[in-house]
PDB file of C-alpha atoms in Angstrom:
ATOM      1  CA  UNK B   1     -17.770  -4.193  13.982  1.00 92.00           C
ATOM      2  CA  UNK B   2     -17.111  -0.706  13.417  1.00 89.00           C
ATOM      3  CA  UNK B   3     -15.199   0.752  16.960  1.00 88.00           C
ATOM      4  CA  UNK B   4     -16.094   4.613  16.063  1.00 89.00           C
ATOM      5  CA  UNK B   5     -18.616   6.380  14.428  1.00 89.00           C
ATOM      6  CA  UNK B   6     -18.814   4.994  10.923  1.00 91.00           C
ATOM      7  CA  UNK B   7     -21.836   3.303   9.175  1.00 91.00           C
ATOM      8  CA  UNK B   8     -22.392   1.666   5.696  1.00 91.00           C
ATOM      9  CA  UNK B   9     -25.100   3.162   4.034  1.00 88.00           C
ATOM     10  CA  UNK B  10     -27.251   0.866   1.295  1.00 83.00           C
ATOM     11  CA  UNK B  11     -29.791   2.268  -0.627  1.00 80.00           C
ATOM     12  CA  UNK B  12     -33.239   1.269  -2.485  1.00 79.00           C
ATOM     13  CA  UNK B  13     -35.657   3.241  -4.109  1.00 76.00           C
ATOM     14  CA  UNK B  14     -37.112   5.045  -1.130  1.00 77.00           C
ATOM     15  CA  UNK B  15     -34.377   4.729   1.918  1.00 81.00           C
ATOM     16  CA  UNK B  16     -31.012   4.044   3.102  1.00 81.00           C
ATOM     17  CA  UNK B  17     -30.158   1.696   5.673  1.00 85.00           C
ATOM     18  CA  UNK B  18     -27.159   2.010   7.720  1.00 88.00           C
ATOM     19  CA  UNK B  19     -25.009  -0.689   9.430  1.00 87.00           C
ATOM     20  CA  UNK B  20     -21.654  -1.105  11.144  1.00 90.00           C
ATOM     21  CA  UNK B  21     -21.419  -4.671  11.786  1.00 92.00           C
ATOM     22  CA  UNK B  22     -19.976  -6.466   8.396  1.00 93.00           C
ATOM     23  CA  UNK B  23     -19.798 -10.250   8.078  1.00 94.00           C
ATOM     24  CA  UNK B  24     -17.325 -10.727   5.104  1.00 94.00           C
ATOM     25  CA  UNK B  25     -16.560 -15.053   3.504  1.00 95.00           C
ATOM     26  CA  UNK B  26     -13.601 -14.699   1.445  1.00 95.00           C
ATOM     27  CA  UNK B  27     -11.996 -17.342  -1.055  1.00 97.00           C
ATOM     28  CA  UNK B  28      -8.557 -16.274  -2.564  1.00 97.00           C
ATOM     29  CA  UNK B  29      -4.911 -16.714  -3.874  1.00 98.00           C
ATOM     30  CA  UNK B  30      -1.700 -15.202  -4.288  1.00 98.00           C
ATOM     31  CA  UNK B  31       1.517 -15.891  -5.750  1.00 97.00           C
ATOM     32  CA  UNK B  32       4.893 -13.932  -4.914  1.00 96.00           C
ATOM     33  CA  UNK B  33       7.343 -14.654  -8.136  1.00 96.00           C
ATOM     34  CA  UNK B  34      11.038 -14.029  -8.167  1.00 93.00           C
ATOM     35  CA  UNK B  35      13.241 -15.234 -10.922  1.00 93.00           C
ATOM     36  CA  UNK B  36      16.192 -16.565 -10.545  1.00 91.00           C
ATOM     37  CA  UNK B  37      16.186 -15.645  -6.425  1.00 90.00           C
ATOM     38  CA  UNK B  38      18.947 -17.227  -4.748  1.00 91.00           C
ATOM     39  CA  UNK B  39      19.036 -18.531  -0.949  1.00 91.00           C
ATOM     40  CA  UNK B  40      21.453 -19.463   2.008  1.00 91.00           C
ATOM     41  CA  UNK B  41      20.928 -22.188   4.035  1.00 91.00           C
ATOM     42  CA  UNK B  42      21.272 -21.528   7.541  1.00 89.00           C
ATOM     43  CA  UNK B  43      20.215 -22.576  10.740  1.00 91.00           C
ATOM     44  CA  UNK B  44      17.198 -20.630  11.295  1.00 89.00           C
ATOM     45  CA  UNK B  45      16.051 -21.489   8.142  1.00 88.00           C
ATOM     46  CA  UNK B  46      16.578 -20.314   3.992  1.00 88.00           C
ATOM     47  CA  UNK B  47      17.219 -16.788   3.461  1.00 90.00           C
ATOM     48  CA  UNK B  48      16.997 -14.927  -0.074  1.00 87.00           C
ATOM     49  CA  UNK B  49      20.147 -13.835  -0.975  1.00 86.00           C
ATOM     50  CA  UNK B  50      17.602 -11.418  -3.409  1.00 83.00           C
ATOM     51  CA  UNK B  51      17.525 -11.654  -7.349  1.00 88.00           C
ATOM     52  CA  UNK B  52      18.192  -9.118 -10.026  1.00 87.00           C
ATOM     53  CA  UNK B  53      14.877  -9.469 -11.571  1.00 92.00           C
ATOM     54  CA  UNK B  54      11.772  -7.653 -10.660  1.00 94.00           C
ATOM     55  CA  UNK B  55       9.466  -9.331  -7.898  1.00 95.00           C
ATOM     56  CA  UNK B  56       6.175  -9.297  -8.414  1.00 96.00           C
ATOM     57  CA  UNK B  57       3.247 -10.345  -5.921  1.00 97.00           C
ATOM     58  CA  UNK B  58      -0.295 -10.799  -6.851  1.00 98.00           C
ATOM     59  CA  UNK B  59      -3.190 -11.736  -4.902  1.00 97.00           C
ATOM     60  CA  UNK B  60      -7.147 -12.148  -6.310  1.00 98.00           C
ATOM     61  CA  UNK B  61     -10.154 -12.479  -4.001  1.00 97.00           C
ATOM     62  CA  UNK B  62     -13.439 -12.965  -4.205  1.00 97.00           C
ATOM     63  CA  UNK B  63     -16.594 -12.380  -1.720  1.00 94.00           C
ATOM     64  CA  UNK B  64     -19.026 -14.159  -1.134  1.00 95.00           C
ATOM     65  CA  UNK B  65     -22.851 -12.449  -0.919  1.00 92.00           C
ATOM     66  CA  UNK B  66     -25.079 -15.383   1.358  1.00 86.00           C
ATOM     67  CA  UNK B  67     -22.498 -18.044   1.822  1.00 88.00           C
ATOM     68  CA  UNK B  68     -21.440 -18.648   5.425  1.00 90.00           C
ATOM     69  CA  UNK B  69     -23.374 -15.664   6.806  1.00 89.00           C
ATOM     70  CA  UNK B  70     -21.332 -13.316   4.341  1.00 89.00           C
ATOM     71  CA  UNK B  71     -23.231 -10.448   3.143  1.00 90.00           C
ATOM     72  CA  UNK B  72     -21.648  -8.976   0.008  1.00 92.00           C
ATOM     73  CA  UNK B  73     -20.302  -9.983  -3.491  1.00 94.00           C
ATOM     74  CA  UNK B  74     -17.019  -8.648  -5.010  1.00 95.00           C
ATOM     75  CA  UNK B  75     -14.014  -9.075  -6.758  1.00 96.00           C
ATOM     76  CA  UNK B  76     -10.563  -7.517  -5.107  1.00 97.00           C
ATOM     77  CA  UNK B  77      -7.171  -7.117  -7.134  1.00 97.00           C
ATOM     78  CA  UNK B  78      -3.685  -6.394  -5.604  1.00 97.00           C
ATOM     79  CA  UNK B  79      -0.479  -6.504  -7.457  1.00 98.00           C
ATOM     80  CA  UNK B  80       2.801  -5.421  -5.999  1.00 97.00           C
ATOM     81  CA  UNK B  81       6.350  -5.027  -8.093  1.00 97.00           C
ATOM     82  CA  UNK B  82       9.478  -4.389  -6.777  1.00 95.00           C
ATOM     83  CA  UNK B  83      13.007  -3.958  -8.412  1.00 94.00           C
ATOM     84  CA  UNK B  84      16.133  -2.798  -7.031  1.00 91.00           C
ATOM     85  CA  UNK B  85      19.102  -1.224  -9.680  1.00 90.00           C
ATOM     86  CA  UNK B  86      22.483  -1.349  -7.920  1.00 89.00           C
ATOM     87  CA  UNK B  87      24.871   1.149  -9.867  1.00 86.00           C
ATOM     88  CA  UNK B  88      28.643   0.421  -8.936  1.00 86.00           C
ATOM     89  CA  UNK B  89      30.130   3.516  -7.082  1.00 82.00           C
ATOM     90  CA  UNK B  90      26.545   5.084  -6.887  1.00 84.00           C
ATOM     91  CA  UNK B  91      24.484   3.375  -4.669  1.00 88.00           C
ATOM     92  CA  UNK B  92      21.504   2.166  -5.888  1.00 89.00           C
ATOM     93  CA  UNK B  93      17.948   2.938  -6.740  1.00 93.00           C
ATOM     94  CA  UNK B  94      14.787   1.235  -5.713  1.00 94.00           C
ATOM     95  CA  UNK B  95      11.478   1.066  -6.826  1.00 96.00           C
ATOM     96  CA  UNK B  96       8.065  -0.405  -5.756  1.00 96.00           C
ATOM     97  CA  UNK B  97       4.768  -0.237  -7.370  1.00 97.00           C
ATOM     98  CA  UNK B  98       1.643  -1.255  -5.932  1.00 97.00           C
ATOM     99  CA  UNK B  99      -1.806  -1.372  -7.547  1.00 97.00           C
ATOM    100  CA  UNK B 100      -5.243  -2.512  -6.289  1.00 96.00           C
ATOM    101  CA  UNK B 101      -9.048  -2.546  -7.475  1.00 97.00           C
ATOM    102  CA  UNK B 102     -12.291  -3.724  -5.632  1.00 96.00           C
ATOM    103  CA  UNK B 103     -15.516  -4.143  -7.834  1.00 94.00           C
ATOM    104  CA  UNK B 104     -17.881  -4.262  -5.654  1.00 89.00           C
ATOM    105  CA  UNK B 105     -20.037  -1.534  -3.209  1.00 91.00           C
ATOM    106  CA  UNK B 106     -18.248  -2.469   0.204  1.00 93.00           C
ATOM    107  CA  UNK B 107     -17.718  -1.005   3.384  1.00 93.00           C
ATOM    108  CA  UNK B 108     -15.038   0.917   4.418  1.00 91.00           C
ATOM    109  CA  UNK B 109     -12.814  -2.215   5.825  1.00 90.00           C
ATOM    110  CA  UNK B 110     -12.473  -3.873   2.042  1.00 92.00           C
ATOM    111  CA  UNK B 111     -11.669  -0.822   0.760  1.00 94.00           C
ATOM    112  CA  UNK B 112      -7.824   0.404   0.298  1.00 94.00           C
ATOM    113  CA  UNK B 113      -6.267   3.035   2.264  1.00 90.00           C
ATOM    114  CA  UNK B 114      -2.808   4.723   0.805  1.00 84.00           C
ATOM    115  CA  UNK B 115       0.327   3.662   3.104  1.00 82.00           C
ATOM    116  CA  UNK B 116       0.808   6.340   5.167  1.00 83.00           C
ATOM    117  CA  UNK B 117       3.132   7.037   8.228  1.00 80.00           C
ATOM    118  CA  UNK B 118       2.630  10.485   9.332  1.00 81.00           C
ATOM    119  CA  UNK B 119       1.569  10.984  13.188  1.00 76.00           C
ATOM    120  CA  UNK B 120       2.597  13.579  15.569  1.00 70.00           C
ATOM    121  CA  UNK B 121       5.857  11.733  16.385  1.00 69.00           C
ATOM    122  CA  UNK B 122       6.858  10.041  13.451  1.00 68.00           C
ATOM    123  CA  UNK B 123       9.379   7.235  12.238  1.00 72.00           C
ATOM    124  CA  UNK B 124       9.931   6.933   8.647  1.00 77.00           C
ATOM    125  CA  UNK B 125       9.013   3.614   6.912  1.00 81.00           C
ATOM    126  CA  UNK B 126      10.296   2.944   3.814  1.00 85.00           C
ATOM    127  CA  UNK B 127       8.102   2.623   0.030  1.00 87.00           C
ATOM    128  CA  UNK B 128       5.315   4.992   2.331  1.00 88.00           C
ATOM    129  CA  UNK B 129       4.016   8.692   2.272  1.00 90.00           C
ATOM    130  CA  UNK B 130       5.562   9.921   5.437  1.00 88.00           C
ATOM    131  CA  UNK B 131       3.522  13.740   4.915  1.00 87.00           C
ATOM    132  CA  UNK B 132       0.437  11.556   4.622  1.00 89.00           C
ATOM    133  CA  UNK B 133      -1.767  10.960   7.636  1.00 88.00           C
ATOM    134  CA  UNK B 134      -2.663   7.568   8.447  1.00 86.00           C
ATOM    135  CA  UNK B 135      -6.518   6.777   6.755  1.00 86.00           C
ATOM    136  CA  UNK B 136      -6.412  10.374   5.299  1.00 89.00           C
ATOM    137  CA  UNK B 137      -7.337   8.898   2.274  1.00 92.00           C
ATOM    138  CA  UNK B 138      -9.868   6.534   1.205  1.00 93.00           C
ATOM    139  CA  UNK B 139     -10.017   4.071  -2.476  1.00 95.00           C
ATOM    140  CA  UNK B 140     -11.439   1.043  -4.388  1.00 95.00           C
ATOM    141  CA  UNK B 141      -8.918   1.646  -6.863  1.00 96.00           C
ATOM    142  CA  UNK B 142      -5.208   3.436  -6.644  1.00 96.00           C
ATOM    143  CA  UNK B 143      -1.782   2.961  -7.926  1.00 97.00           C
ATOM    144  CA  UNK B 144       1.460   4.046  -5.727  1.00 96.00           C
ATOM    145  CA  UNK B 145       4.808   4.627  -7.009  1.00 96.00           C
ATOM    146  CA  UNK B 146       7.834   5.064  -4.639  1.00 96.00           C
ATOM    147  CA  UNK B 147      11.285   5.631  -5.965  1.00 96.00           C
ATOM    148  CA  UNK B 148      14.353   6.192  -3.639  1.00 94.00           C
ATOM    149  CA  UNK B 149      18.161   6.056  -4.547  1.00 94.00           C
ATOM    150  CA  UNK B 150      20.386   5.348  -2.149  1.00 91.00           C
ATOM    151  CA  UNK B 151      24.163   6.664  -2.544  1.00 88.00           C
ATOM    152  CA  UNK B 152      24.830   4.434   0.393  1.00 83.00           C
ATOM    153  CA  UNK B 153      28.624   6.116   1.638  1.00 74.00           C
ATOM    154  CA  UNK B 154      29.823   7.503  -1.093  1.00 64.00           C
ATOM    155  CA  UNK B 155      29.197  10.951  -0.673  1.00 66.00           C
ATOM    156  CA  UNK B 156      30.274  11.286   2.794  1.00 66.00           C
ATOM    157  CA  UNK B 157      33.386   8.939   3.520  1.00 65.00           C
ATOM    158  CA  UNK B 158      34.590   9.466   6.870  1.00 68.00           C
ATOM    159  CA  UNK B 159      36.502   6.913   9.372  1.00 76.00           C
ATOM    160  CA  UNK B 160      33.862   7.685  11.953  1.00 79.00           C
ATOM    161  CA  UNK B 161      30.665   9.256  10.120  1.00 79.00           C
ATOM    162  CA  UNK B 162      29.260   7.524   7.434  1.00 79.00           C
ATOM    163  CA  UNK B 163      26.013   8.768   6.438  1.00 82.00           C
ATOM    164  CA  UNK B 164      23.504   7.681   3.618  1.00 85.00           C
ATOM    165  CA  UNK B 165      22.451  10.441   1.796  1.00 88.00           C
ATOM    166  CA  UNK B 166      19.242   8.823  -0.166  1.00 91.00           C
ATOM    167  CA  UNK B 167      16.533  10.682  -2.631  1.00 94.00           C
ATOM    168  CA  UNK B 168      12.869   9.900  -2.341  1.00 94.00           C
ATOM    169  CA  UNK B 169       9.787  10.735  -4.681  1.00 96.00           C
ATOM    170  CA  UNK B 170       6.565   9.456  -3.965  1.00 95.00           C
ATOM    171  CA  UNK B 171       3.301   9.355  -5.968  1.00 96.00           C
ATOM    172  CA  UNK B 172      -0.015   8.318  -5.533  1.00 95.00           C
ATOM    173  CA  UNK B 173      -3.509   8.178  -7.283  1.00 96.00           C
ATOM    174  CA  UNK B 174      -7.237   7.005  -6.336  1.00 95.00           C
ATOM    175  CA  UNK B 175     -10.786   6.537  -7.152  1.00 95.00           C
ATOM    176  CA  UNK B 176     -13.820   6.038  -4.694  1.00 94.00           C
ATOM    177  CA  UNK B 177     -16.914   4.817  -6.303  1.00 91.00           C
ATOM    178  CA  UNK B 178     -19.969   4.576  -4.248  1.00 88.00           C
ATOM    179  CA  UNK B 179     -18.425   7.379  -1.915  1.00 87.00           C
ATOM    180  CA  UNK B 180     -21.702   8.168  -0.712  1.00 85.00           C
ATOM    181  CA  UNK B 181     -22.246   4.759   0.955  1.00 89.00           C
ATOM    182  CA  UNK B 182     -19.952   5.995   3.565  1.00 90.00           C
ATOM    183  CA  UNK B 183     -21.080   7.800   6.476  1.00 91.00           C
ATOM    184  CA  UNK B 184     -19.709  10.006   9.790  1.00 91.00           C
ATOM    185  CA  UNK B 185     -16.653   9.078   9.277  1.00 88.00           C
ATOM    186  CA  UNK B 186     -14.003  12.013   7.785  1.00 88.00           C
ATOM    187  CA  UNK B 187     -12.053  11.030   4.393  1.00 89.00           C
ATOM    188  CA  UNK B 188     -10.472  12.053   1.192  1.00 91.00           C
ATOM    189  CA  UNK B 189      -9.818  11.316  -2.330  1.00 92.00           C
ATOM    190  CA  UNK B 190      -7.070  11.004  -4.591  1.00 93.00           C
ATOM    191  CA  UNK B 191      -7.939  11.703  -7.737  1.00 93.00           C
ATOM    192  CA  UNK B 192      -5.942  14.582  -8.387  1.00 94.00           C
ATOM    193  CA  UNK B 193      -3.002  12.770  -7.341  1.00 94.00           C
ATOM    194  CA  UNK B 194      -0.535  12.898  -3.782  1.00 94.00           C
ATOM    195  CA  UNK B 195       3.344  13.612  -4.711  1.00 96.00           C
ATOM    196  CA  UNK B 196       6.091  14.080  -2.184  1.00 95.00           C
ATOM    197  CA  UNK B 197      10.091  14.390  -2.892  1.00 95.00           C
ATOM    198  CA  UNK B 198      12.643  14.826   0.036  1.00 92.00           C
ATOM    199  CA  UNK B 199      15.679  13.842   1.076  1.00 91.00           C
ATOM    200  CA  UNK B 200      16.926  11.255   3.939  1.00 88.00           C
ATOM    201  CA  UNK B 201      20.181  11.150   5.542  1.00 86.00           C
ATOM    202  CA  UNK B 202      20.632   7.654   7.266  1.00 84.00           C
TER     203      UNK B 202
END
């Protein structure tokens, strides 16, 4: 149940109905695969010790249209990768790509919204567009890249002060189909692409 203004609008020949209660039935699976990941026993449970390979994390879903009360039919793709490149006497580098498509005309909930921190106080979350307002943005299909390296200490040495000076570039792209099925309710698009660069000192 929508808790603000928004409605889902679905059309026929001569009118559009609106709605903001969804009923969704979902049947999916994902995977998360990391070669040659190492762990550490311990006793609150295994912990990765990490791997030098990529990671990569997919997830497929369908919906169901009319089985247990759910009223709409799609297909929904996510992938994630992930690698970190450690460079001795550098720091390292990290990078995370994450990728998504929904086939399907779906209300606003199943659709994908870019990961954004930005609010009028702010704290900075990593592999996210920190000048991006939270739901500024609005996609059934988008690809974000984030790239950071990290020189970790060994720019700025001291006994005491030990800051991480670390690079950031973000980029982002998106396409809304059906963006007309969405209504009172404020959004954007990103097909002309959202790119931020900065720097971080940790």
């Amino acid at each position: 149940t929508a808790t603000n203004a928004y409605e889902f609008g679905i059309s026929d020949n001569s009118a559009t109905a609106l709605f903001n209660r969804f009923n969704f039935t979902e049947l999916g699976v994902g995977i998360r695969f990391a070669y040659g990941e190492k762990f550490l026993k311990s006793p609150v449970g295994m912990i990765s010790l990490g791997t030098d390979y990529p990671v990569v994390w997919a997830n497929i879903v369908h919906g169901f249209n009319g089985l247990l009360n759910g009223q709409y039919d799609y297909m929904k793709y996510d992938l994630k990768v992930s690698k970190v490149f450690r460079i001795p006497q550098v720091g390292y580098s990290a990078i995370e790509v994450l990728a998504g498509y929904v086939n399907g005309n779906v209300p606003y909930t199943m659709l994908y919204n870019a990961n954004a921190c930005f609010e009028q106080y702010t704290v900075a979350v990593d592999n996210s567009f920190e000048t991006m307002r939270l739901n500024e943005f609005l996609s059934n299909r988008y690809i974000n890249i984030f790239y950071s390296h990290n020189f970790m200490s060994f720019l700025f040495g001291g006994k005491k002060f030990r800051p991480h000076l670390k690079l950031v570039t973000h980029l982002g792209w998106g396409m809304l189909d059906n963006a007309g099925s969405h209504y009172f309710f404020p959004f954007k698009t990103m097909e002309q692409g959202y790119y931020e660069s900065g720097i971080e000192l940790n």
